[in-house]
Amino acid sequence: MPIARSTTVTWSLSALAAGALLVGCSGSITVGNSEPKLPADKLATTVSEKLAATTNQPEPDITCPEDLAGKVGTTTRCTLTAKDGSTLGVSVKVTSVEGEEINFDIKADDTASPAPN
């Protein structure tokens, strides 16, 4: 029944968004003498793991378009793609940098975008 499926997907994304609003997490990498950066693929993996842990749901498909620079206040936007193709924006903001450890907050958008036709 298409309506039930749509409702389930909407609920899942809404639950994920609600859980993501409460998520704060940190990531760390070793980079030597330059400014620390978290590569886009590692950032996507970390965001996915944190969202799954917070919402008690399977790890979502997350993509991030760029590396996250280890500078307080730096932001980037990632995208969560649901199994039905709908998407949800996810903001990542650096809150502190301690040596080579980058600490950041994650916040999902309130509303998902429907899957392309």
CSV table of C-alpha atoms in Angstrom, one decimal:
chain,number,residue,atom,x,y,z
A,1,MET,CA,0.0,0.0,0.0
A,2,PRO,CA,1.8,3.2,-1.2
A,3,ILE,CA,0.4,5.4,1.5
A,4,ALA,CA,1.7,3.2,4.3
A,5,ARG,CA,5.2,3.0,2.7
A,6,SER,CA,5.3,6.8,2.4
A,7,THR,CA,4.2,7.2,6.0
A,8,THR,CA,6.9,4.8,7.2
A,9,VAL,CA,9.6,6.6,5.2
A,10,THR,CA,8.5,10.0,6.4
A,11,TRP,CA,8.4,8.7,10.0
A,12,SER,CA,11.9,7.2,9.6
A,13,LEU,CA,13.4,10.5,8.3
A,14,SER,CA,11.5,12.5,10.9
A,15,ALA,CA,12.8,10.3,13.7
A,16,LEU,CA,16.3,10.6,12.3
A,17,ALA,CA,16.0,14.3,12.0
A,18,ALA,CA,14.7,14.6,15.6
A,19,GLY,CA,17.5,12.4,16.9
A,20,ALA,CA,20.1,14.3,14.8
A,21,LEU,CA,19.1,17.6,16.5
A,22,LEU,CA,20.4,16.2,19.7
A,23,VAL,CA,23.7,14.8,18.4
A,24,GLY,CA,27.1,16.2,19.3
A,25,CYS,CA,30.1,14.2,18.3
A,26,SER,CA,33.8,14.5,17.7
A,27,GLY,CA,36.2,13.1,15.2
A,28,SER,CA,39.9,13.0,15.2
A,29,ILE,CA,42.7,12.4,12.7
A,30,THR,CA,46.5,12.7,12.6
A,31,VAL,CA,47.8,15.1,10.0
A,32,GLY,CA,51.3,16.2,11.0
A,33,ASN,CA,52.1,20.0,11.1
A,34,SER,CA,49.4,21.4,8.9
A,35,GLU,CA,45.9,22.5,10.0
A,36,PRO,CA,43.9,19.4,10.8
A,37,LYS,CA,41.3,18.3,8.2
A,38,LEU,CA,38.7,15.5,8.3
A,39,PRO,CA,38.5,14.0,4.8
A,40,ALA,CA,35.0,14.0,3.3
A,41,ASP,CA,34.6,10.2,3.2
A,42,LYS,CA,35.7,9.9,6.9
A,43,LEU,CA,33.3,12.7,7.8
A,44,ALA,CA,30.4,11.0,6.0
A,45,THR,CA,31.2,7.7,7.9
A,46,THR,CA,31.4,9.4,11.2
A,47,VAL,CA,28.1,11.3,10.7
A,48,SER,CA,26.4,8.1,9.6
A,49,GLU,CA,27.7,6.2,12.7
A,50,LYS,CA,26.7,9.0,15.1
A,51,LEU,CA,23.2,9.4,13.6
A,52,ALA,CA,22.6,5.6,13.8
A,53,ALA,CA,23.8,5.5,17.4
A,54,THR,CA,21.5,8.4,18.4
A,55,THR,CA,18.4,7.2,16.6
A,56,ASN,CA,18.8,3.4,17.2
A,57,GLN,CA,18.3,2.9,13.4
A,58,PRO,CA,20.7,1.4,10.8
A,59,GLU,CA,23.5,3.6,9.5
A,60,PRO,CA,22.0,6.0,6.9
A,61,ASP,CA,23.7,6.7,3.5
A,62,ILE,CA,25.6,10.0,4.0
A,63,THR,CA,27.6,11.9,1.5
A,64,CYS,CA,29.7,15.0,2.2
A,65,PRO,CA,31.0,17.1,-0.7
A,66,GLU,CA,34.2,18.4,0.9
A,67,ASP,CA,36.7,17.9,3.7
A,68,LEU,CA,36.0,19.5,7.0
A,69,ALA,CA,38.7,22.0,8.0
A,70,GLY,CA,39.8,22.0,11.6
A,71,LYS,CA,38.9,25.6,12.3
A,72,VAL,CA,36.2,26.6,14.9
A,73,GLY,CA,33.1,27.8,13.2
A,74,THR,CA,33.8,26.0,9.9
A,75,THR,CA,30.6,24.4,8.5
A,76,THR,CA,29.8,22.0,5.7
A,77,ARG,CA,26.6,20.4,4.4
A,78,CYS,CA,26.2,16.7,4.0
A,79,THR,CA,23.3,14.8,2.5
A,80,LEU,CA,21.4,11.8,3.9
A,81,THR,CA,19.7,9.7,1.2
A,82,ALA,CA,16.9,7.3,2.3
A,83,LYS,CA,16.2,4.0,0.6
A,84,ASP,CA,13.3,5.6,-1.3
A,85,GLY,CA,15.6,8.2,-2.8
A,86,SER,CA,14.4,11.1,-0.6
A,87,THR,CA,17.1,13.3,0.9
A,88,LEU,CA,17.7,15.2,4.1
A,89,GLY,CA,20.3,17.9,4.5
A,90,VAL,CA,22.7,17.6,7.5
A,91,SER,CA,24.8,20.5,8.7
A,92,VAL,CA,28.2,19.9,10.4
A,93,LYS,CA,29.8,22.7,12.4
A,94,VAL,CA,33.3,22.6,14.1
A,95,THR,CA,32.9,23.5,17.7
A,96,SER,CA,36.5,23.1,18.9
A,97,VAL,CA,39.9,21.9,17.8
A,98,GLU,CA,42.2,20.3,20.3
A,99,GLY,CA,45.6,19.5,18.7
A,100,GLU,CA,44.6,17.1,15.9
A,101,GLU,CA,41.1,16.4,17.2
A,102,ILE,CA,38.2,18.1,15.5
A,103,ASN,CA,35.0,18.3,17.6
A,104,PHE,CA,31.8,19.1,15.7
A,105,ASP,CA,28.0,19.2,16.0
A,106,ILE,CA,25.6,17.6,13.6
A,107,LYS,CA,22.1,18.9,12.9
A,108,ALA,CA,19.7,17.5,10.4
A,109,ASP,CA,17.2,19.6,8.5
A,110,ASP,CA,13.6,19.5,9.7
A,111,THR,CA,12.2,18.6,6.3
A,112,ALA,CA,13.2,15.9,3.8
A,113,SER,CA,13.2,16.5,0.0
A,114,PRO,CA,11.1,14.0,-2.0
A,115,ALA,CA,12.8,11.4,-4.2
A,116,PRO,CA,13.2,12.5,-7.9
A,117,ASN,CA,10.6,11.1,-10.2
